[in-house]
PDB file of C-alpha atoms in Angstrom:
ATOM      1  CA  UNK A   1      -0.855  27.239 -18.165  1.00  0.00           C
ATOM      2  CA  UNK A   2       1.826  26.498 -20.709  1.00  0.00           C
ATOM      3  CA  UNK A   3       2.940  23.404 -18.768  1.00  0.00           C
ATOM      4  CA  UNK A   4      -0.598  21.956 -18.951  1.00  0.00           C
ATOM      5  CA  UNK A   5      -0.803  22.498 -22.703  1.00  0.00           C
ATOM      6  CA  UNK A   6       2.577  20.846 -23.184  1.00  0.00           C
ATOM      7  CA  UNK A   7       1.579  17.812 -21.103  1.00  0.00           C
ATOM      8  CA  UNK A   8      -1.709  17.620 -22.988  1.00  0.00           C
ATOM      9  CA  UNK A   9       0.144  17.625 -26.311  1.00  0.00           C
ATOM     10  CA  UNK A  10       2.451  14.799 -25.177  1.00  0.00           C
ATOM     11  CA  UNK A  11      -0.535  12.815 -23.938  1.00  0.00           C
ATOM     12  CA  UNK A  12      -2.386  13.160 -27.236  1.00  0.00           C
ATOM     13  CA  UNK A  13       0.680  12.126 -29.242  1.00  0.00           C
ATOM     14  CA  UNK A  14       1.261   9.070 -27.048  1.00  0.00           C
ATOM     15  CA  UNK A  15      -2.422   8.074 -27.287  1.00  0.00           C
ATOM     16  CA  UNK A  16      -2.359   8.358 -31.094  1.00  0.00           C
ATOM     17  CA  UNK A  17       0.813   6.263 -31.307  1.00  0.00           C
ATOM     18  CA  UNK A  18      -0.713   3.714 -28.932  1.00  0.00           C
ATOM     19  CA  UNK A  19      -3.810   3.442 -31.133  1.00  0.00           C
ATOM     20  CA  UNK A  20      -1.600   3.013 -34.207  1.00  0.00           C
ATOM     21  CA  UNK A  21       0.161   0.102 -32.495  1.00  0.00           C
ATOM     22  CA  UNK A  22      -3.210  -1.448 -31.562  1.00  0.00           C
ATOM     23  CA  UNK A  23      -4.543  -1.061 -35.107  1.00  0.00           C
ATOM     24  CA  UNK A  24      -1.351  -2.605 -36.472  1.00  0.00           C
ATOM     25  CA  UNK A  25      -1.574  -5.561 -34.020  1.00  0.00           C
ATOM     26  CA  UNK A  26      -5.175  -6.364 -34.989  1.00  0.00           C
ATOM     27  CA  UNK A  27      -4.362  -6.108 -38.716  1.00  0.00           C
ATOM     28  CA  UNK A  28      -7.073  -3.491 -39.224  1.00  0.00           C
ATOM     29  CA  UNK A  29      -4.581  -1.307 -41.009  1.00  0.00           C
ATOM     30  CA  UNK A  30      -1.143  -2.638 -41.880  1.00  0.00           C
ATOM     31  CA  UNK A  31       1.618  -0.189 -41.122  1.00  0.00           C
ATOM     32  CA  UNK A  32       4.318  -2.724 -41.830  1.00  0.00           C
ATOM     33  CA  UNK A  33       7.731  -2.110 -40.360  1.00  0.00           C
ATOM     34  CA  UNK A  34       7.657   1.644 -40.974  1.00  0.00           C
ATOM     35  CA  UNK A  35       6.068   2.401 -37.590  1.00  0.00           C
ATOM     36  CA  UNK A  36       8.696   0.365 -35.758  1.00  0.00           C
ATOM     37  CA  UNK A  37      11.476   2.156 -37.620  1.00  0.00           C
ATOM     38  CA  UNK A  38      10.137   5.540 -36.547  1.00  0.00           C
ATOM     39  CA  UNK A  39       9.412   4.674 -32.896  1.00  0.00           C
ATOM     40  CA  UNK A  40      12.947   5.581 -31.660  1.00  0.00           C
ATOM     41  CA  UNK A  41      12.345   9.106 -32.944  1.00  0.00           C
ATOM     42  CA  UNK A  42       9.470   9.419 -30.488  1.00  0.00           C
ATOM     43  CA  UNK A  43      11.773   8.477 -27.614  1.00  0.00           C
ATOM     44  CA  UNK A  44      14.433  10.955 -28.765  1.00  0.00           C
ATOM     45  CA  UNK A  45      11.836  13.726 -29.077  1.00  0.00           C
ATOM     46  CA  UNK A  46      10.371  12.892 -25.655  1.00  0.00           C
ATOM     47  CA  UNK A  47      13.842  12.942 -24.069  1.00  0.00           C
ATOM     48  CA  UNK A  48      14.679  16.344 -25.563  1.00  0.00           C
ATOM     49  CA  UNK A  49      11.306  17.645 -24.434  1.00  0.00           C
ATOM     50  CA  UNK A  50      11.907  16.501 -20.844  1.00  0.00           C
ATOM     51  CA  UNK A  51      15.386  18.039 -20.762  1.00  0.00           C
ATOM     52  CA  UNK A  52      14.126  21.313 -22.192  1.00  0.00           C
ATOM     53  CA  UNK A  53      11.302  21.347 -19.651  1.00  0.00           C
ATOM     54  CA  UNK A  54      13.836  20.872 -16.839  1.00  0.00           C
ATOM     55  CA  UNK A  55      15.210  24.388 -17.255  1.00  0.00           C
ATOM     56  CA  UNK A  56      11.814  25.990 -16.571  1.00  0.00           C
ATOM     57  CA  UNK A  57      11.728  25.084 -12.876  1.00  0.00           C
ATOM     58  CA  UNK A  58      12.183  27.826 -10.319  1.00  0.00           C
ATOM     59  CA  UNK A  59      13.273  27.638  -6.709  1.00  0.00           C
ATOM     60  CA  UNK A  60       9.680  28.004  -5.518  1.00  0.00           C
ATOM     61  CA  UNK A  61       8.766  24.801  -7.336  1.00  0.00           C
ATOM     62  CA  UNK A  62      11.497  22.784  -5.630  1.00  0.00           C
ATOM     63  CA  UNK A  63      14.557  21.047  -6.946  1.00  0.00           C
ATOM     64  CA  UNK A  64      14.460  18.659  -9.914  1.00  0.00           C
ATOM     65  CA  UNK A  65      17.589  16.852 -11.073  1.00  0.00           C
ATOM     66  CA  UNK A  66      18.177  14.440 -13.970  1.00  0.00           C
ATOM     67  CA  UNK A  67      21.369  12.352 -14.194  1.00  0.00           C
ATOM     68  CA  UNK A  68      23.005  13.848 -11.142  1.00  0.00           C
ATOM     69  CA  UNK A  69      23.054  13.763  -7.384  1.00  0.00           C
ATOM     70  CA  UNK A  70      21.418  16.389  -5.186  1.00  0.00           C
ATOM     71  CA  UNK A  71      22.947  17.123  -1.793  1.00  0.00           C
ATOM     72  CA  UNK A  72      21.633  20.049   0.212  1.00  0.00           C
ATOM     73  CA  UNK A  73      21.230  21.459   3.699  1.00  0.00           C
ATOM     74  CA  UNK A  74      18.147  23.614   4.124  1.00  0.00           C
ATOM     75  CA  UNK A  75      16.578  25.678   6.872  1.00  0.00           C
ATOM     76  CA  UNK A  76      13.192  25.591   5.168  1.00  0.00           C
ATOM     77  CA  UNK A  77      10.468  23.798   7.150  1.00  0.00           C
ATOM     78  CA  UNK A  78       8.992  22.472   3.894  1.00  0.00           C
ATOM     79  CA  UNK A  79      10.977  20.513   1.276  1.00  0.00           C
ATOM     80  CA  UNK A  80      10.338  19.386  -2.275  1.00  0.00           C
ATOM     81  CA  UNK A  81      12.919  17.496  -4.337  1.00  0.00           C
ATOM     82  CA  UNK A  82      12.751  15.165  -7.334  1.00  0.00           C
ATOM     83  CA  UNK A  83      15.430  13.187  -9.095  1.00  0.00           C
ATOM     84  CA  UNK A  84      15.769  10.736 -11.949  1.00  0.00           C
ATOM     85  CA  UNK A  85      18.899   8.588 -12.187  1.00  0.00           C
ATOM     86  CA  UNK A  86      20.547  10.279  -9.200  1.00  0.00           C
ATOM     87  CA  UNK A  87      20.610  10.314  -5.408  1.00  0.00           C
ATOM     88  CA  UNK A  88      18.973  12.885  -3.146  1.00  0.00           C
ATOM     89  CA  UNK A  89      20.556  13.793   0.194  1.00  0.00           C
ATOM     90  CA  UNK A  90      18.806  16.436   2.319  1.00  0.00           C
ATOM     91  CA  UNK A  91      19.656  17.670   5.815  1.00  0.00           C
ATOM     92  CA  UNK A  92      17.079  19.798   7.615  1.00  0.00           C
ATOM     93  CA  UNK A  93      18.858  22.526   9.598  1.00  0.00           C
ATOM     94  CA  UNK A  94      15.784  23.910  11.348  1.00  0.00           C
ATOM     95  CA  UNK A  95      14.073  23.245  14.676  1.00  0.00           C
ATOM     96  CA  UNK A  96      10.643  23.060  13.016  1.00  0.00           C
ATOM     97  CA  UNK A  97       9.763  20.727  10.163  1.00  0.00           C
ATOM     98  CA  UNK A  98       6.419  20.780   8.358  1.00  0.00           C
ATOM     99  CA  UNK A  99       6.953  18.070   5.723  1.00  0.00           C
ATOM    100  CA  UNK A 100       7.064  18.034   1.966  1.00  0.00           C
ATOM    101  CA  UNK A 101       7.536  15.734  -0.986  1.00  0.00           C
ATOM    102  CA  UNK A 102      10.595  13.822  -2.229  1.00  0.00           C
ATOM    103  CA  UNK A 103      10.543  11.625  -5.342  1.00  0.00           C
ATOM    104  CA  UNK A 104      13.281   9.537  -6.904  1.00  0.00           C
ATOM    105  CA  UNK A 105      13.492   7.133  -9.819  1.00  0.00           C
ATOM    106  CA  UNK A 106      16.634   4.955  -9.956  1.00  0.00           C
ATOM    107  CA  UNK A 107      18.272   6.701  -6.997  1.00  0.00           C
ATOM    108  CA  UNK A 108      18.576   6.718  -3.219  1.00  0.00           C
ATOM    109  CA  UNK A 109      16.890   9.213  -0.902  1.00  0.00           C
ATOM    110  CA  UNK A 110      18.729  10.137   2.336  1.00  0.00           C
ATOM    111  CA  UNK A 111      16.982  12.509   4.715  1.00  0.00           C
ATOM    112  CA  UNK A 112      18.519  13.780   7.967  1.00  0.00           C
ATOM    113  CA  UNK A 113      15.969  15.157  10.441  1.00  0.00           C
ATOM    114  CA  UNK A 114      18.280  14.997  13.504  1.00  0.00           C
ATOM    115  CA  UNK A 115      18.072  18.742  14.252  1.00  0.00           C
ATOM    116  CA  UNK A 116      14.288  19.121  14.347  1.00  0.00           C
ATOM    117  CA  UNK A 117      12.616  19.710  17.707  1.00  0.00           C
ATOM    118  CA  UNK A 118       8.969  20.062  16.698  1.00  0.00           C
ATOM    119  CA  UNK A 119       6.595  19.263  13.849  1.00  0.00           C
ATOM    120  CA  UNK A 120       4.824  22.122  12.070  1.00  0.00           C
ATOM    121  CA  UNK A 121       1.114  22.344  11.333  1.00  0.00           C
ATOM    122  CA  UNK A 122       1.160  20.270   8.118  1.00  0.00           C
ATOM    123  CA  UNK A 123       3.454  17.505   9.343  1.00  0.00           C
ATOM    124  CA  UNK A 124       3.306  15.134   6.368  1.00  0.00           C
ATOM    125  CA  UNK A 125       6.225  13.896   4.278  1.00  0.00           C
ATOM    126  CA  UNK A 126       5.374  12.128   1.013  1.00  0.00           C
ATOM    127  CA  UNK A 127       8.176   9.872  -0.230  1.00  0.00           C
ATOM    128  CA  UNK A 128       8.088   8.195  -3.642  1.00  0.00           C
ATOM    129  CA  UNK A 129      10.814   5.861  -4.847  1.00  0.00           C
ATOM    130  CA  UNK A 130      11.033   3.549  -7.840  1.00  0.00           C
ATOM    131  CA  UNK A 131      14.101   1.279  -7.998  1.00  0.00           C
ATOM    132  CA  UNK A 132      15.757   3.019  -5.056  1.00  0.00           C
ATOM    133  CA  UNK A 133      16.035   3.022  -1.279  1.00  0.00           C
ATOM    134  CA  UNK A 134      15.013   5.596   1.319  1.00  0.00           C
ATOM    135  CA  UNK A 135      16.906   6.260   4.557  1.00  0.00           C
ATOM    136  CA  UNK A 136      15.536   8.693   7.156  1.00  0.00           C
ATOM    137  CA  UNK A 137      17.500   9.690  10.270  1.00  0.00           C
ATOM    138  CA  UNK A 138      15.172  10.900  13.041  1.00  0.00           C
ATOM    139  CA  UNK A 139      15.845  12.302  16.528  1.00  0.00           C
ATOM    140  CA  UNK A 140      15.229   9.989  19.486  1.00  0.00           C
ATOM    141  CA  UNK A 141      12.134  11.811  20.754  1.00  0.00           C
ATOM    142  CA  UNK A 142      10.355  12.329  17.412  1.00  0.00           C
ATOM    143  CA  UNK A 143       6.774  11.052  17.235  1.00  0.00           C
ATOM    144  CA  UNK A 144       6.129   9.650  13.766  1.00  0.00           C
ATOM    145  CA  UNK A 145       3.765   7.308  12.014  1.00  0.00           C
ATOM    146  CA  UNK A 146       4.119   5.453   8.743  1.00  0.00           C
ATOM    147  CA  UNK A 147       1.234   4.907   6.359  1.00  0.00           C
ATOM    148  CA  UNK A 148       2.641   3.646   3.108  1.00  0.00           C
ATOM    149  CA  UNK A 149       2.770   0.994   0.471  1.00  0.00           C
ATOM    150  CA  UNK A 150       5.495  -1.174  -1.001  1.00  0.00           C
ATOM    151  CA  UNK A 151       5.713  -3.362  -4.059  1.00  0.00           C
ATOM    152  CA  UNK A 152       8.720  -5.700  -3.910  1.00  0.00           C
ATOM    153  CA  UNK A 153      10.234  -3.728  -1.038  1.00  0.00           C
ATOM    154  CA  UNK A 154      10.168  -3.355   2.730  1.00  0.00           C
ATOM    155  CA  UNK A 155       9.986  -0.748   5.477  1.00  0.00           C
ATOM    156  CA  UNK A 156      12.194  -1.177   8.568  1.00  0.00           C
ATOM    157  CA  UNK A 157      12.051   0.950  11.733  1.00  0.00           C
ATOM    158  CA  UNK A 158      14.982   2.015  13.913  1.00  0.00           C
ATOM    159  CA  UNK A 159      14.450  -0.942  16.281  1.00  0.00           C
ATOM    160  CA  UNK A 160      14.768  -3.458  13.444  1.00  0.00           C
ATOM    161  CA  UNK A 161      11.050  -4.211  13.095  1.00  0.00           C
ATOM    162  CA  UNK A 162       9.666  -4.751   9.615  1.00  0.00           C
ATOM    163  CA  UNK A 163       6.461  -2.869   8.897  1.00  0.00           C
ATOM    164  CA  UNK A 164       4.220  -5.607   7.496  1.00  0.00           C
ATOM    165  CA  UNK A 165       0.953  -3.889   6.589  1.00  0.00           C
ATOM    166  CA  UNK A 166       2.317  -0.454   5.681  1.00  0.00           C
ATOM    167  CA  UNK A 167       1.251   1.122   9.000  1.00  0.00           C
ATOM    168  CA  UNK A 168       3.357   1.882  12.065  1.00  0.00           C
ATOM    169  CA  UNK A 169       3.199   4.294  15.020  1.00  0.00           C
ATOM    170  CA  UNK A 170       6.292   5.056  17.062  1.00  0.00           C
ATOM    171  CA  UNK A 171       5.970   4.759  20.859  1.00  0.00           C
ATOM    172  CA  UNK A 172       6.473   8.536  21.106  1.00  0.00           C
ATOM    173  CA  UNK A 173       3.060   9.083  19.436  1.00  0.00           C
ATOM    174  CA  UNK A 174       1.232   8.314  22.697  1.00  0.00           C
ATOM    175  CA  UNK A 175       0.373  11.666  24.237  1.00  0.00           C
ATOM    176  CA  UNK A 176       1.906  13.729  21.423  1.00  0.00           C
ATOM    177  CA  UNK A 177      -0.229  16.246  19.539  1.00  0.00           C
ATOM    178  CA  UNK A 178       2.347  16.838  16.767  1.00  0.00           C
ATOM    179  CA  UNK A 179       3.165  13.714  14.777  1.00  0.00           C
ATOM    180  CA  UNK A 180       5.202  13.510  11.583  1.00  0.00           C
ATOM    181  CA  UNK A 181       3.232  11.441   9.067  1.00  0.00           C
ATOM    182  CA  UNK A 182       5.509   9.554   6.670  1.00  0.00           C
ATOM    183  CA  UNK A 183       3.692   8.404   3.531  1.00  0.00           C
ATOM    184  CA  UNK A 184       6.114   6.265   1.516  1.00  0.00           C
ATOM    185  CA  UNK A 185       5.311   4.695  -1.820  1.00  0.00           C
ATOM    186  CA  UNK A 186       8.026   2.227  -2.804  1.00  0.00           C
ATOM    187  CA  UNK A 187       8.418   0.081  -5.903  1.00  0.00           C
ATOM    188  CA  UNK A 188      11.462  -2.219  -5.912  1.00  0.00           C
ATOM    189  CA  UNK A 189      13.039  -0.411  -2.975  1.00  0.00           C
ATOM    190  CA  UNK A 190      13.407  -0.428   0.799  1.00  0.00           C
ATOM    191  CA  UNK A 191      12.919   2.245   3.433  1.00  0.00           C
ATOM    192  CA  UNK A 192      14.669   2.401   6.785  1.00  0.00           C
ATOM    193  CA  UNK A 193      14.218   4.703   9.749  1.00  0.00           C
ATOM    194  CA  UNK A 194      17.439   5.159  11.750  1.00  0.00           C
ATOM    195  CA  UNK A 195      18.393   7.119  14.878  1.00  0.00           C
TER     196      UNK A 195
END
């Protein structure tokens, strides 16, 4: 509950400042240079707020890292990691994998799924990257499909094929009832699937 109120407060402040900039640009009300002189204070306040908010995360909410790299081996079938200005490296040390969510801004995501033997009931992995690359190592017999989007980036499969329209099904999908669904969203970054 408290997190929602905090986000609401930030949103209202940013909307008010945005309207002040619009009013100033249309000369409805002249704020002069005073608004521009105070605008760095907003960025400083926002930065402190984000850093303070970082300490409130618990292990059940996943891992969130700012200005640092995350490298972990987990036996959990479900993963959730986020990073800003740092790399994420995750190795799944479990025979069953159900999916999860990994997000990175200005960092690389490396995911090692070599040890998995089967896909759990959920079976979807959401990957979000802005100004960073994603590398996923999969076992040879893993059935997976890609349904994603890229903006100024590309998706390449283990056989060197470029995924042109954001959709791809591995040959192992034929006859398989458990398929890992990869849902990448890339902006200024590439994704590669390797074996």
